[in-house]
mmCIF file of C-alpha atoms in Angstrom:
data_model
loop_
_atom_site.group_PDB
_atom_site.id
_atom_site.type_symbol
_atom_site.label_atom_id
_atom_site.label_comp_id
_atom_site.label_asym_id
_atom_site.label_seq_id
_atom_site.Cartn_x
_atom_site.Cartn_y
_atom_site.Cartn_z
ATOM 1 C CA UNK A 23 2.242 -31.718 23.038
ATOM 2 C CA UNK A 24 5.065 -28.686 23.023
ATOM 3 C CA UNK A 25 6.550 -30.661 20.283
ATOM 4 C CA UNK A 26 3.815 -31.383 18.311
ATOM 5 C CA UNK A 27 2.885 -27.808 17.944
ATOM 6 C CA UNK A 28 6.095 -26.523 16.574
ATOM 7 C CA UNK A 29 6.215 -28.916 14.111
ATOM 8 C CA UNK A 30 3.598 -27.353 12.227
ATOM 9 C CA UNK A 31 4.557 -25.518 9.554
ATOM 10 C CA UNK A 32 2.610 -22.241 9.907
ATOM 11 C CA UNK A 33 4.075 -19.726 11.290
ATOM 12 C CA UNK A 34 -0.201 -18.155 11.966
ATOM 13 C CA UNK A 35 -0.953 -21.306 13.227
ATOM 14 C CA UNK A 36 1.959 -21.255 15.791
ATOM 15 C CA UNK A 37 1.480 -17.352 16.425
ATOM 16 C CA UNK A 38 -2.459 -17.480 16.615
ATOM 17 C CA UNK A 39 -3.985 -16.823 19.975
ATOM 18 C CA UNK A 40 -6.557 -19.639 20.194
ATOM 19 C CA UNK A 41 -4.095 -22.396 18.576
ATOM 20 C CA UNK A 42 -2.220 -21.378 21.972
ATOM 21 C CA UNK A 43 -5.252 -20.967 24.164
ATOM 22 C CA UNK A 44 -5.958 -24.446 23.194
ATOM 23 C CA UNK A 45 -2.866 -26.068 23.540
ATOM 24 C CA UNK A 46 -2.636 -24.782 27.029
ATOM 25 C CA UNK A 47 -6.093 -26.375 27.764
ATOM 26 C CA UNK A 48 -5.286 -29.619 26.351
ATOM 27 C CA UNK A 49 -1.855 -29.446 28.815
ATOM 28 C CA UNK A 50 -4.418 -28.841 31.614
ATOM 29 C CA UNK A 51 -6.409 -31.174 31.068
ATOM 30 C CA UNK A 52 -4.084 -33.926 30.311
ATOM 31 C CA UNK A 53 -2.264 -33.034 33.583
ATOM 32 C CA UNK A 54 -5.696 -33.620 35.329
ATOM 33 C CA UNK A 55 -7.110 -36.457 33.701
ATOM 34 C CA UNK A 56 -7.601 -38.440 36.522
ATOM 35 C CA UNK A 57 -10.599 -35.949 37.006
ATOM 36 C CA UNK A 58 -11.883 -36.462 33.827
ATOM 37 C CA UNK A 59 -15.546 -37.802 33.575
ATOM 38 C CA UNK A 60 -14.357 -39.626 30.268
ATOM 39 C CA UNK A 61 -12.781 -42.856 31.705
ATOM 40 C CA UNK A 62 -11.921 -44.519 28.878
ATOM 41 C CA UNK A 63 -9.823 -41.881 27.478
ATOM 42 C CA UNK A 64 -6.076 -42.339 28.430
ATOM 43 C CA UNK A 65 -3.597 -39.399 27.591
ATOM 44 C CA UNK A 66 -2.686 -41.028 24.029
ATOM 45 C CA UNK A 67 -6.091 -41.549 23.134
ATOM 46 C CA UNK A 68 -7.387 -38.360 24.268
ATOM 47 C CA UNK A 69 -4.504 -36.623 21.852
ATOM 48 C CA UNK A 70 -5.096 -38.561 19.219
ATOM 49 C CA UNK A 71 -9.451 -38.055 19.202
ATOM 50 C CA UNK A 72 -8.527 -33.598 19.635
ATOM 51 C CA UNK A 73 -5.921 -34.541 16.776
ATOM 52 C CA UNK A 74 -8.734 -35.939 14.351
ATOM 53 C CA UNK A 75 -11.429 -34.026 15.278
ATOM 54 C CA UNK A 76 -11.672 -31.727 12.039
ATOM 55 C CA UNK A 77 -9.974 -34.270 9.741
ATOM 56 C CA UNK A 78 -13.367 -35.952 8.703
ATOM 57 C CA UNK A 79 -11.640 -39.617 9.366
ATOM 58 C CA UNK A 80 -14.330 -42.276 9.165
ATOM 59 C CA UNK A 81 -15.874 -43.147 12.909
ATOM 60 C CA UNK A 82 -15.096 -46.666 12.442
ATOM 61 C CA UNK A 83 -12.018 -46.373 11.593
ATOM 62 C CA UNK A 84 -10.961 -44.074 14.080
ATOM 63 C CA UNK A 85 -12.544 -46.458 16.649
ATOM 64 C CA UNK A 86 -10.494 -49.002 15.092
ATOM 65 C CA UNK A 87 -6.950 -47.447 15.772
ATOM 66 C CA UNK A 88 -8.535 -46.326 19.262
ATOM 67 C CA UNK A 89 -8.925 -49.800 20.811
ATOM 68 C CA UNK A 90 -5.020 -50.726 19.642
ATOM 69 C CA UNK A 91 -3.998 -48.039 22.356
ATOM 70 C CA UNK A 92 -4.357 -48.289 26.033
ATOM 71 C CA UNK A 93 -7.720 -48.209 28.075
ATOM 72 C CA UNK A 94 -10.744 -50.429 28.069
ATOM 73 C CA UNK A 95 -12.438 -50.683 25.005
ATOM 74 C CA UNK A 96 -14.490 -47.788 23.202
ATOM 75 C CA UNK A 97 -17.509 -48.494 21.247
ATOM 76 C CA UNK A 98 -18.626 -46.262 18.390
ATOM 77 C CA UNK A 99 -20.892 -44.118 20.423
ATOM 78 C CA UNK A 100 -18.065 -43.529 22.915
ATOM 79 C CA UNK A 101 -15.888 -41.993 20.207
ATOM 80 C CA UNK A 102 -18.896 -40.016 17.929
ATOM 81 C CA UNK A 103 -19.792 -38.748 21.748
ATOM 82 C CA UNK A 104 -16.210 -37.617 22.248
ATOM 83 C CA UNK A 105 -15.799 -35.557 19.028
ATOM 84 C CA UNK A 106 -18.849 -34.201 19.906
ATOM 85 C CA UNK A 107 -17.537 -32.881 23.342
ATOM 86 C CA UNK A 108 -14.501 -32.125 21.746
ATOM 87 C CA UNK A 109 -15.535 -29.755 19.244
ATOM 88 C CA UNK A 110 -18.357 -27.975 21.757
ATOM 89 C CA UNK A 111 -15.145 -26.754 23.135
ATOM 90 C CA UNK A 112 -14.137 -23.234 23.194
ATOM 91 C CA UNK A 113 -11.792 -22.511 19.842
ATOM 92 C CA UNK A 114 -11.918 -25.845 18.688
ATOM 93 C CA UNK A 115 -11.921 -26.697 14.949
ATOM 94 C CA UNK A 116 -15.180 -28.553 13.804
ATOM 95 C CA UNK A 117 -14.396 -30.404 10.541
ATOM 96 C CA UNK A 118 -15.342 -27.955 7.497
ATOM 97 C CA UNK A 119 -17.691 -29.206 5.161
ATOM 98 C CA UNK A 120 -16.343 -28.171 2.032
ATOM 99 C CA UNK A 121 -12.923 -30.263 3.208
ATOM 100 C CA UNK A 122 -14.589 -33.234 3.702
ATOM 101 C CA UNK A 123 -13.986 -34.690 -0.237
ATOM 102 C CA UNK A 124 -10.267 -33.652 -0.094
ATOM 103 C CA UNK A 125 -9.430 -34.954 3.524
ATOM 104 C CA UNK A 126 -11.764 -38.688 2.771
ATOM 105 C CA UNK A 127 -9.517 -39.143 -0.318
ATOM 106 C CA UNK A 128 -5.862 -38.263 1.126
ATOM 107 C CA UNK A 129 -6.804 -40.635 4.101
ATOM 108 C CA UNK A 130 -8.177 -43.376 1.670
ATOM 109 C CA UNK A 131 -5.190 -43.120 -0.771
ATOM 110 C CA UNK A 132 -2.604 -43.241 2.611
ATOM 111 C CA UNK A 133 -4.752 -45.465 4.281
ATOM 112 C CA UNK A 134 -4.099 -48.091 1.071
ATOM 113 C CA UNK A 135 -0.314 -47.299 0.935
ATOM 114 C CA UNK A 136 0.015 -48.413 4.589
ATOM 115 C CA UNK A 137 0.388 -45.316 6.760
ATOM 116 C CA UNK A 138 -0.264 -45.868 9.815
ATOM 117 C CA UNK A 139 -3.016 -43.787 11.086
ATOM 118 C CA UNK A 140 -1.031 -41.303 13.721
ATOM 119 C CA UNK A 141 0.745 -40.326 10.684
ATOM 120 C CA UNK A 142 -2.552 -39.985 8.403
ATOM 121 C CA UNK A 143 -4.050 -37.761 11.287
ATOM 122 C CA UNK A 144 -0.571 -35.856 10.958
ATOM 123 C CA UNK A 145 -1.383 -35.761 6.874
ATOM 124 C CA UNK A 146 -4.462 -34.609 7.452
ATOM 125 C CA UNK A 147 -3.734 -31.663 9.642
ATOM 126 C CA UNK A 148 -1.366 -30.064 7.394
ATOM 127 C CA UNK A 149 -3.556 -30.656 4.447
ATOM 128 C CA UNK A 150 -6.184 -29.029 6.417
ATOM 129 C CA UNK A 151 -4.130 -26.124 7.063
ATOM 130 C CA UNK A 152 -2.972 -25.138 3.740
ATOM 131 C CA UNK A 153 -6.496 -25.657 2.416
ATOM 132 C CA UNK A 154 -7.908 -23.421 5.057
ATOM 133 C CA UNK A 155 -5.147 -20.749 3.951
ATOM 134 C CA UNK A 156 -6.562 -21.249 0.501
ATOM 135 C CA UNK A 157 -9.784 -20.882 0.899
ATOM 136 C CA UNK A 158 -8.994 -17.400 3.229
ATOM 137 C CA UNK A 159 -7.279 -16.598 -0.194
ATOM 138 C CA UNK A 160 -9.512 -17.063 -2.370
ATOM 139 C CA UNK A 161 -12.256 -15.453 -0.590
ATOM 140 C CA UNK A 162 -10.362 -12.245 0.042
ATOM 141 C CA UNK A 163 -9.601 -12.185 -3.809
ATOM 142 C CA UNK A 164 -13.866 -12.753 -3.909
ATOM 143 C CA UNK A 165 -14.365 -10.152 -1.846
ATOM 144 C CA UNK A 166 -11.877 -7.723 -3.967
ATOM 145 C CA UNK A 167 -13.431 -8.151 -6.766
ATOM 146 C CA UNK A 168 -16.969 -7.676 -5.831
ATOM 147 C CA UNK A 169 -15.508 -4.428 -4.251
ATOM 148 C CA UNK A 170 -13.895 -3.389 -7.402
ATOM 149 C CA UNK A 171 -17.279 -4.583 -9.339
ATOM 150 C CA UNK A 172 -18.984 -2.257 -6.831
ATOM 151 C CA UNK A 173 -16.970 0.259 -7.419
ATOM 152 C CA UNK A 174 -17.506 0.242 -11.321
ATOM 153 C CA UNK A 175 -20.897 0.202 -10.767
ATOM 154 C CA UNK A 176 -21.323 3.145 -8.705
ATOM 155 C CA UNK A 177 -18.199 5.213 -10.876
ATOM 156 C CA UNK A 178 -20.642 4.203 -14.076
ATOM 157 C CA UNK A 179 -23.852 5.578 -12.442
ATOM 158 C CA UNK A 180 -21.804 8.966 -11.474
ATOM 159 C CA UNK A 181 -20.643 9.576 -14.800
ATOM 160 C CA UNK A 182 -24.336 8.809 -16.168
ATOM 161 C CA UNK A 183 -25.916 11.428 -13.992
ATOM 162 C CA UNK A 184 -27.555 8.953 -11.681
ATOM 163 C CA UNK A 185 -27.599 9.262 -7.796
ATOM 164 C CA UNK A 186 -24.776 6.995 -6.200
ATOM 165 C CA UNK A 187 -22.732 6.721 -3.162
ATOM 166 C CA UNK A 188 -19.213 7.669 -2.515
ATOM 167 C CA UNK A 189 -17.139 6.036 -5.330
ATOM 168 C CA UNK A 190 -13.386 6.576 -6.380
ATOM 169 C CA UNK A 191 -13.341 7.821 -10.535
ATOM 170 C CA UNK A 192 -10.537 5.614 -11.360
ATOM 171 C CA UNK A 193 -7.233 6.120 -9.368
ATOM 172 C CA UNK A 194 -8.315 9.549 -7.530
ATOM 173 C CA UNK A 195 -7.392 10.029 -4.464
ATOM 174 C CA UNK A 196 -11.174 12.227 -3.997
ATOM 175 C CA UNK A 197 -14.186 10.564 -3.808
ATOM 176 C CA UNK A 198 -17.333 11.874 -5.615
ATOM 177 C CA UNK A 199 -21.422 11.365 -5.116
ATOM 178 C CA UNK A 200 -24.258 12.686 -6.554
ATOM 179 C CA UNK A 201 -27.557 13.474 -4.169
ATOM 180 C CA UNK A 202 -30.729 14.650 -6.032
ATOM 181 C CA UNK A 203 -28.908 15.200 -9.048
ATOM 182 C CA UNK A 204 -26.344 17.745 -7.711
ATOM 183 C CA UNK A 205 -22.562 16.288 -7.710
ATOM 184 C CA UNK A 206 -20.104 16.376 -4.858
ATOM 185 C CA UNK A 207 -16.579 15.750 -4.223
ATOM 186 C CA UNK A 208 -14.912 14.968 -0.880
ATOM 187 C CA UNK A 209 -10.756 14.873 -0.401
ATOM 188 C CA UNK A 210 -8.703 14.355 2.660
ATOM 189 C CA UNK A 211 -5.848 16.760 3.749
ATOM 190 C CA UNK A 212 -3.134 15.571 5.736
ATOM 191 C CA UNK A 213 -4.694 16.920 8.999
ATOM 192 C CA UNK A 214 -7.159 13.654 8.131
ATOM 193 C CA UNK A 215 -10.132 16.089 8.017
ATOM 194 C CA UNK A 216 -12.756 15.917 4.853
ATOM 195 C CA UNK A 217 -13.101 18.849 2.750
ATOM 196 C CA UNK A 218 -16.751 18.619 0.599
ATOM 197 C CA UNK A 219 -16.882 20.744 -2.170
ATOM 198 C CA UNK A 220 -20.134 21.183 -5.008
ATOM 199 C CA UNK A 221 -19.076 20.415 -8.245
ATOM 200 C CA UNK A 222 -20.321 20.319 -11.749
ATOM 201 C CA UNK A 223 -18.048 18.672 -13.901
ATOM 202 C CA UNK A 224 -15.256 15.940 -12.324
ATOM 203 C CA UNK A 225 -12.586 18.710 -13.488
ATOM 204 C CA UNK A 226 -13.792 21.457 -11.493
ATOM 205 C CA UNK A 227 -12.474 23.195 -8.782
ATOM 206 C CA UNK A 228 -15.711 23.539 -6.900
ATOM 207 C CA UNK A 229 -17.701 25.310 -4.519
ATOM 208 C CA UNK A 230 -16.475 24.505 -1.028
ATOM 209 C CA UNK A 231 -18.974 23.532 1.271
ATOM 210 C CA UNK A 232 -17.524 22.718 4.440
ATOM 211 C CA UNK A 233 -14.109 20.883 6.654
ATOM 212 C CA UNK A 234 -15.529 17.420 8.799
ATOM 213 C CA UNK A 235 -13.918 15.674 11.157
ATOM 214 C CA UNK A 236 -15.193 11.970 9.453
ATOM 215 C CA UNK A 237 -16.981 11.474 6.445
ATOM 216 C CA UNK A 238 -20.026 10.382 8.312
ATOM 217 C CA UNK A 239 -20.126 14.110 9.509
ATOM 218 C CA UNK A 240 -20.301 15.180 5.998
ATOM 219 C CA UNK A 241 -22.293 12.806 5.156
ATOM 220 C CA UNK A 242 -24.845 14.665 7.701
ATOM 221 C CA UNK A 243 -24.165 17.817 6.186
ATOM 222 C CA UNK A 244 -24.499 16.328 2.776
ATOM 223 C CA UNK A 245 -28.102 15.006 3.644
ATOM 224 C CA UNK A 246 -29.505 19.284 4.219
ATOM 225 C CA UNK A 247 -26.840 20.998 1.550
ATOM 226 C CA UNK A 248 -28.364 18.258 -0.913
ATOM 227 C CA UNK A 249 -32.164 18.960 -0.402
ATOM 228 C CA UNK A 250 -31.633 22.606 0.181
ATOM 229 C CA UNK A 251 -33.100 25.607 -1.993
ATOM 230 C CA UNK A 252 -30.310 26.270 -4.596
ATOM 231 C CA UNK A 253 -28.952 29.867 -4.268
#
């Protein structure tokens, strides 16, 4: 099991918490099979049902492979049961749904070339992997640029004369809101406190309103000094 973990490529997989949580359960529980309430599930079977758990192999198939190994034999409930247990399990990995085309047709195309199927489940796990890391990618870059979209948006209504939210104009290190038509501007020293100031125009120095410890303080402050009688 030791060895079978290290051979992953990752270096997150191998330096995540649960991946080793896990591991160390599976140890356990291997050690104390004899325990187990499953009875049909000798060591190599058990490794090789946690092993293809997420990788969306068909049942039959997997049931298939299952009755060449050790053990009395399993019937298809015995296995789809198993999974089930398995992934109820603390930090286990229940097969994604938007993997499911992807992982069906690397097993199919292996499965006709002849691999056998420890080393499909082995194909199957990396492939799962580095789509997983894609995915994370690609949904941080989503997440980017609906923050930068946001941004624009709320940069567009500030320079129209609309109310907004805190928004960045361009690449300045202030932020800048306007609250019942009055404009603001809000900078960080280097002591980490907020210094508000009123404003008129983006270029001016301001009026300064007030030092805060966090911007939700100011943003306190900036709920009365908005709504206040102007001097």
């Amino acid at each position: 099991m030791l060895f079978d973990f290290v051979k992953s490529p990752s270096l997150r997989h191998l330096r995540d918490p649960h991946s080793i949580n896990k591991l160390a359960r599976d140890i356990v529980n291997a050690l104390d099979r004899a325990s187990s309430v499953w009875k049909k599930w000798e060591a190599g079977r058990e490794e090789i049902a946690k092993a293809a758990a997420p990788c969306w192999i068909p049942i039959e198939d997997l049931q298939a492979f299952l009755n060449t190994l050790p053990g009395p034999p399993v019937t298809k409930t015995d296995v789809e049961q198993r999974l089930r247990a398995i992934w109820e399990e603390p930090h286990s990995i229940y097969p994604k749904d938007e993997l499911r085309d992807s992982c069906l047709a690397l097993y199919q195309a292996e499965k006709a070339s002849g691999t056998e199927m420890r080393a499909i489940i082995g194909a199957l796990q990396e492939h799962i992997e580095r789509e997983e890391e894609r995915l994370r990618q690609e949904q941080q870059e989503q997440y980017r640029r609906w923050r930068e979209e946001e941004r624009v948006k709320l940069e567009q209504r500030f320079l129209l004369g609309a109310d907004c939210g805190w928004t960045k104009i361009e690449k300045s290190d202030a932020f800048y809101c306007r609250r019942n038509g009055r404009a603001f501007r809000i900078v960080q020293g280097k002591d980490k406190r907020w210094t508000m100031y009123r404003i008129k125009e983006i270029a001016d120095k301001g009026e300064f309103l007030g030092t805060y410890q966090g911007r939700g303080d100011a943003n306190k402050a900036l709920s009365k000094i908005a709504y206040a009688p102007e001097p």
